[in-house]
Amino acid sequence: MTDWTTTRRSALTAMAATIAFPAAAAGGGKRRVRLIAGTYAREGGKGVYPISFDPDRDTWQVGAPISVIDDASFGVGGGPGGAYYFVREKAAGKIAAYAPDWSHRGNAPTAGADPCYVAIDRASACLAVANYSSGSVAFHRLDPRTGVPGEPVVFRHTGHGPNTARQEASHAHWVGFSPDRRWLHSVDLGTDTIFAYRFGSRARSLAEPVAAWRAPPGAGPRHLVHHPRRPLAYVVCELSNTVIMLDARAGGSFATRHTVSTLPSGYEGRVAGRAYRDRPGRAAALRLEPRP
């Protein structure tokens, strides 16, 4: 496994966000896994915690926190010079870059509130951030040598949904570059919309967003993953507890193909499970695992 993966909430006490960076496989076909767990200070977290899994002993171990990285709700690796990036989920959002030894390289404002997701196009050294509360996307060019993010270009979504408690305004919850590197997509929970931005990898630029897909009203789309080989995508909807399979079109748009519930048939109670869920009864994230 060489790609970085992330989840936004942790199942560990006092850890509000877990950022997973799988390590290289160990000998004998067994894999040693290293995780980096970001935490919220208001919930007792002391920074970023290294976590390791020993497959021979079937045990996990939590290391001492890296206290200089606080309120990290999401992260991604693989930037220039091996840089890591973490968003600071505060009213005045920030994206910070760190070297592999965790020394601080630099940071930049995300020009929005409560950034919650980061995506990187490594070939062009560009990075995008979803600002949840302000309903905006910040686009950063990275220094090709140090990986330090530059000042953002900010794009704001507009609109709302029928759920007045959660969809009173735009809430950008996810961003990601398309497999062909022609588009940046943003999933907006507040407007029931996936927005598409034309991405110029050579110019390192984004065009203004257009609506690429509309979810059923009140569904609250939150997270998207692309199929590794086929022109398909899957979006999880937090408010309707559904996963919707989409046809990914060449022009950056999507078309609905199939919908399934994330809840058992006939289930009417609260969901107690935490895996891939933000709170009981609310679907939060998706991950595709290719067959061996």
Short mmCIF file of C-alpha atoms in Angstrom, two decimals:
data_model
loop_
_atom_site.label_atom_id
_atom_site.label_comp_id
_atom_site.label_asym_id
_atom_site.label_seq_id
_atom_site.Cartn_x
_atom_site.Cartn_y
_atom_site.Cartn_z
CA MET A 1 0.00 0.00 0.00
CA THR A 2 1.55 3.26 -1.08
CA ASP A 3 -1.33 5.73 -0.96
CA TRP A 4 -2.18 7.87 2.06
CA THR A 5 -5.55 7.31 3.68
CA THR A 6 -7.40 9.41 6.20
CA THR A 7 -10.44 9.31 8.44
CA ARG A 8 -11.89 12.26 10.25
CA ARG A 9 -13.01 10.81 13.61
CA SER A 10 -11.18 8.40 15.87
CA ALA A 11 -12.38 5.44 17.88
CA LEU A 12 -9.71 6.18 20.48
CA THR A 13 -10.61 8.08 23.63
CA ALA A 14 -9.72 11.80 23.43
CA MET A 15 -8.66 11.45 19.80
CA ALA A 16 -10.99 13.43 17.61
CA ALA A 17 -9.39 12.76 14.26
CA THR A 18 -7.26 9.94 12.96
CA ILE A 19 -4.87 10.33 10.06
CA ALA A 20 -3.57 7.01 8.79
CA PHE A 21 -0.28 6.62 6.98
CA PRO A 22 0.22 2.88 6.30
CA ALA A 23 3.83 1.79 6.48
CA ALA A 24 5.65 -0.53 4.13
CA ALA A 25 4.91 -4.21 4.50
CA ALA A 26 7.15 -6.21 6.76
CA GLY A 27 8.67 -9.55 5.82
CA GLY A 28 6.67 -12.76 5.64
CA GLY A 29 3.64 -11.07 4.08
CA LYS A 30 2.67 -9.37 7.32
CA ARG A 31 2.30 -5.63 7.42
CA ARG A 32 3.41 -3.28 10.14
CA VAL A 33 1.03 -0.36 10.18
CA ARG A 34 1.79 3.12 11.45
CA LEU A 35 -0.96 5.65 12.05
CA ILE A 36 -0.82 9.33 12.85
CA ALA A 37 -3.77 10.38 14.98
CA GLY A 38 -4.65 14.04 15.13
CA THR A 39 -6.61 15.27 18.14
CA TYR A 40 -8.76 18.16 19.30
CA ALA A 41 -7.38 20.04 22.31
CA ARG A 42 -10.88 20.73 23.60
CA GLU A 43 -11.42 16.98 23.92
CA GLY A 44 -8.18 16.36 25.79
CA GLY A 45 -5.81 15.77 22.91
CA LYS A 46 -2.16 16.83 23.28
CA GLY A 47 -1.18 16.95 19.62
CA VAL A 48 -0.52 14.30 16.98
CA TYR A 49 0.01 10.76 18.26
CA PRO A 50 2.04 8.08 16.45
CA ILE A 51 0.32 4.70 16.65
CA SER A 52 1.84 1.41 15.51
CA PHE A 53 0.45 -2.06 14.98
CA ASP A 54 2.57 -5.19 15.45
CA PRO A 55 0.99 -8.01 13.40
CA ASP A 56 3.15 -10.67 15.06
CA ARG A 57 1.79 -9.77 18.49
CA ASP A 58 -1.57 -8.44 17.28
CA THR A 59 -1.12 -5.34 19.44
CA TRP A 60 -1.37 -1.57 19.05
CA GLN A 61 0.87 0.95 20.78
CA VAL A 62 0.27 4.69 21.16
CA GLY A 63 3.44 6.79 21.28
CA ALA A 64 4.15 10.15 22.90
CA PRO A 65 2.27 13.04 21.25
CA ILE A 66 3.91 15.54 18.91
CA SER A 67 2.57 18.59 20.71
CA VAL A 68 3.55 21.18 18.09
CA ILE A 69 0.76 19.93 15.79
CA ASP A 70 -2.52 20.80 17.51
CA ASP A 71 -6.17 20.47 16.43
CA ALA A 72 -5.21 18.50 13.32
CA SER A 73 -8.45 17.15 11.90
CA PHE A 74 -7.13 15.84 8.59
CA GLY A 75 -3.84 15.30 6.82
CA VAL A 76 -2.10 14.09 3.70
CA GLY A 77 1.48 13.19 2.85
CA GLY A 78 3.70 12.99 -0.19
CA GLY A 79 4.34 16.67 -0.82
CA PRO A 80 7.59 18.11 -2.21
CA GLY A 81 10.52 17.05 -0.08
CA GLY A 82 8.37 14.46 1.68
CA ALA A 83 6.16 17.11 3.30
CA TYR A 84 3.10 16.29 5.36
CA TYR A 85 0.12 18.65 5.53
CA PHE A 86 -2.37 19.07 8.37
CA VAL A 87 -5.39 21.35 8.60
CA ARG A 88 -6.14 23.15 11.85
CA GLU A 89 -9.90 22.99 12.34
CA LYS A 90 -10.60 26.41 13.82
CA ALA A 91 -12.67 29.47 12.91
CA ALA A 92 -9.52 30.87 11.31
CA GLY A 93 -8.46 27.79 9.34
CA LYS A 94 -4.82 26.98 8.63
CA ILE A 95 -2.86 24.45 6.60
CA ALA A 96 0.59 23.61 7.94
CA ALA A 97 3.49 21.77 6.30
CA TYR A 98 5.92 19.53 8.18
CA ALA A 99 9.07 17.67 7.20
CA PRO A 100 9.34 13.89 7.70
CA ASP A 101 11.12 14.58 11.03
CA TRP A 102 8.10 16.74 12.09
CA SER A 103 10.00 20.01 11.91
CA HIS A 104 7.71 22.83 10.87
CA ARG A 105 8.27 24.06 7.32
CA GLY A 106 5.56 26.69 7.06
CA ASN A 107 1.86 27.34 6.95
CA ALA A 108 -0.80 29.37 5.19
CA PRO A 109 -4.36 30.44 6.02
CA THR A 110 -7.16 28.51 4.35
CA ALA A 111 -9.20 31.75 4.31
CA GLY A 112 -12.18 29.88 5.70
CA ALA A 113 -13.60 28.34 8.84
CA ASP A 114 -13.15 24.76 10.06
CA PRO A 115 -11.11 23.15 7.27
CA CYS A 116 -11.82 19.42 7.31
CA TYR A 117 -10.30 17.79 4.22
CA VAL A 118 -7.11 18.09 2.14
CA ALA A 119 -6.26 16.80 -1.34
CA ILE A 120 -2.95 17.01 -3.15
CA ASP A 121 -1.94 16.71 -6.80
CA ARG A 122 1.65 15.63 -6.35
CA ALA A 123 2.74 15.99 -9.98
CA SER A 124 1.91 19.70 -10.12
CA ALA A 125 2.53 20.43 -6.43
CA CYS A 126 -0.97 21.81 -5.84
CA LEU A 127 -3.16 21.36 -2.80
CA ALA A 128 -6.87 21.97 -2.10
CA VAL A 129 -8.71 22.33 1.20
CA ALA A 130 -12.42 22.06 2.03
CA ASN A 131 -13.53 24.72 4.54
CA TYR A 132 -16.63 23.24 6.12
CA SER A 133 -18.28 26.08 8.02
CA SER A 134 -17.61 28.78 5.44
CA GLY A 135 -18.57 26.57 2.49
CA SER A 136 -15.45 27.33 0.50
CA VAL A 137 -12.49 25.67 -1.20
CA ALA A 138 -8.95 26.98 -0.82
CA PHE A 139 -6.47 26.24 -3.60
CA HIS A 140 -2.75 26.44 -2.79
CA ARG A 141 0.32 26.20 -4.98
CA LEU A 142 3.15 24.45 -3.13
CA ASP A 143 6.78 25.47 -3.20
CA PRO A 144 8.34 22.78 -5.43
CA ARG A 145 11.41 22.54 -3.19
CA THR A 146 10.14 22.88 0.37
CA GLY A 147 6.46 22.05 -0.12
CA VAL A 148 5.36 25.15 1.83
CA PRO A 149 1.85 26.20 0.73
CA GLY A 150 1.40 29.61 -0.85
CA GLU A 151 -1.44 32.04 -0.23
CA PRO A 152 -4.80 30.54 -1.19
CA VAL A 153 -7.12 31.27 -4.06
CA VAL A 154 -10.57 30.93 -2.50
CA PHE A 155 -13.81 29.79 -4.16
CA ARG A 156 -17.10 30.05 -2.28
CA HIS A 157 -20.12 27.84 -2.84
CA THR A 158 -23.63 29.23 -2.46
CA GLY A 159 -26.99 27.65 -1.71
CA HIS A 160 -28.69 25.59 0.98
CA GLY A 161 -30.72 22.44 1.47
CA PRO A 162 -34.06 21.51 3.08
CA ASN A 163 -32.54 20.39 6.40
CA THR A 164 -32.51 23.70 8.27
CA ALA A 165 -30.36 22.31 11.10
CA ARG A 166 -27.52 21.06 8.86
CA GLN A 167 -28.10 22.67 5.48
CA GLU A 168 -28.75 26.31 6.29
CA ALA A 169 -25.80 27.22 4.05
CA SER A 170 -23.04 25.69 1.99
CA HIS A 171 -20.74 23.23 3.80
CA ALA A 172 -17.82 21.94 1.74
CA HIS A 173 -16.91 18.58 3.26
CA TRP A 174 -14.56 16.89 0.77
CA VAL A 175 -12.22 17.77 -2.10
CA GLY A 176 -10.35 15.52 -4.51
CA PHE A 177 -8.59 15.55 -7.86
CA SER A 178 -10.05 13.31 -10.57
CA PRO A 179 -8.01 10.30 -11.75
CA ASP A 180 -7.36 12.00 -15.12
CA ARG A 181 -6.17 15.16 -13.28
CA ARG A 182 -8.52 17.37 -15.29
CA TRP A 183 -10.89 18.22 -12.45
CA LEU A 184 -11.07 19.05 -8.79
CA HIS A 185 -14.33 18.00 -7.19
CA SER A 186 -15.84 19.25 -3.95
CA VAL A 187 -18.67 17.50 -2.11
CA ASP A 188 -20.95 20.04 -0.44
CA LEU A 189 -23.18 18.68 2.33
CA GLY A 190 -25.10 21.93 2.77
CA THR A 191 -26.23 22.30 -0.84
CA ASP A 192 -26.64 18.60 -1.80
CA THR A 193 -24.16 19.19 -4.61
CA ILE A 194 -20.86 17.98 -6.02
CA PHE A 195 -19.06 20.92 -7.59
CA ALA A 196 -16.49 20.54 -10.39
CA TYR A 197 -13.54 22.85 -10.98
CA ARG A 198 -11.57 22.58 -14.22
CA PHE A 199 -7.95 21.97 -13.11
CA GLY A 200 -5.03 23.23 -15.16
CA SER A 201 -2.11 21.10 -14.01
CA ARG A 202 0.48 22.98 -16.09
CA ALA A 203 -0.82 26.44 -15.19
CA ARG A 204 -1.50 25.25 -11.62
CA SER A 205 -4.92 26.89 -11.71
CA LEU A 206 -8.61 26.26 -11.09
CA ALA A 207 -11.62 27.58 -13.02
CA GLU A 208 -14.80 28.70 -11.29
CA PRO A 209 -16.96 25.82 -10.00
CA VAL A 210 -19.99 24.36 -11.75
CA ALA A 211 -22.53 21.88 -10.42
CA ALA A 212 -21.42 18.39 -11.46
CA TRP A 213 -24.17 16.41 -9.69
CA ARG A 214 -27.18 17.05 -7.48
CA ALA A 215 -28.03 14.67 -4.65
CA PRO A 216 -31.63 13.99 -3.61
CA PRO A 217 -32.80 16.97 -1.50
CA GLY A 218 -31.72 16.60 2.11
CA ALA A 219 -29.33 13.68 1.44
CA GLY A 220 -26.29 15.60 2.68
CA PRO A 221 -23.43 14.19 0.54
CA ARG A 222 -20.19 14.09 2.47
CA HIS A 223 -17.39 11.94 1.00
CA LEU A 224 -16.52 10.56 -2.45
CA VAL A 225 -14.18 7.87 -3.74
CA HIS A 226 -13.31 6.93 -7.31
CA HIS A 227 -13.19 3.36 -8.57
CA PRO A 228 -9.52 2.46 -9.17
CA ARG A 229 -10.09 1.19 -12.73
CA ARG A 230 -13.59 2.05 -13.97
CA PRO A 231 -15.27 5.42 -14.65
CA LEU A 232 -17.32 5.14 -11.47
CA ALA A 233 -17.49 6.98 -8.17
CA TYR A 234 -19.27 6.43 -4.89
CA VAL A 235 -20.60 9.17 -2.65
CA VAL A 236 -21.75 8.62 0.93
CA CYS A 237 -24.65 10.78 2.10
CA GLU A 238 -24.56 11.54 5.81
CA LEU A 239 -28.12 12.76 6.34
CA SER A 240 -29.89 10.04 4.33
CA ASN A 241 -27.52 7.20 5.32
CA THR A 242 -27.04 6.10 1.72
CA VAL A 243 -24.21 5.29 -0.66
CA ILE A 244 -24.86 6.38 -4.23
CA MET A 245 -22.99 4.85 -7.16
CA LEU A 246 -22.22 7.38 -9.89
CA ASP A 247 -21.11 7.22 -13.51
CA ALA A 248 -18.14 9.57 -13.90
CA ARG A 249 -18.38 11.44 -17.19
CA ALA A 250 -15.52 12.84 -19.25
CA GLY A 251 -16.72 16.42 -18.76
CA GLY A 252 -16.33 16.24 -15.00
CA SER A 253 -20.00 15.58 -14.21
CA PHE A 254 -21.66 12.53 -12.65
CA ALA A 255 -24.88 10.61 -13.21
CA THR A 256 -26.70 8.50 -10.62
CA ARG A 257 -26.59 4.78 -11.27
CA HIS A 258 -27.62 3.05 -8.03
CA THR A 259 -28.42 3.80 -4.39
CA VAL A 260 -28.11 1.57 -1.33
CA SER A 261 -28.75 2.22 2.34
CA THR A 262 -25.94 2.04 4.87
CA LEU A 263 -28.42 0.71 7.44
CA PRO A 264 -29.77 -2.86 7.76
CA SER A 265 -33.09 -3.56 6.08
CA GLY A 266 -35.99 -2.48 8.30
CA TYR A 267 -33.71 -0.89 10.91
CA GLU A 268 -35.29 2.05 12.75
CA GLY A 269 -33.09 2.52 15.83
CA ARG A 270 -29.86 4.41 16.45
CA VAL A 271 -26.65 3.07 14.95
CA ALA A 272 -24.04 2.31 17.58
CA GLY A 273 -21.14 1.44 15.28
CA ARG A 274 -18.26 3.89 14.91
CA ALA A 275 -16.46 2.58 11.83
CA TYR A 276 -16.87 5.01 8.94
CA ARG A 277 -19.45 6.98 10.91
CA ASP A 278 -19.19 10.45 12.36
CA ARG A 279 -21.95 10.12 14.95
CA PRO A 280 -24.53 7.40 15.65
CA GLY A 281 -26.75 6.98 12.61
CA ARG A 282 -24.76 9.22 10.25
CA ALA A 283 -22.65 7.77 7.48
CA ALA A 284 -19.34 9.60 7.29
CA ALA A 285 -16.72 8.14 4.96
CA LEU A 286 -16.00 5.58 2.26
CA ARG A 287 -12.97 3.53 1.31
CA LEU A 288 -12.46 1.11 -1.57
CA GLU A 289 -10.17 -1.86 -1.03
CA PRO A 290 -9.01 -3.58 -4.24
CA ARG A 291 -9.00 -7.34 -4.23
CA PRO A 292 -5.58 -8.98 -3.75
#
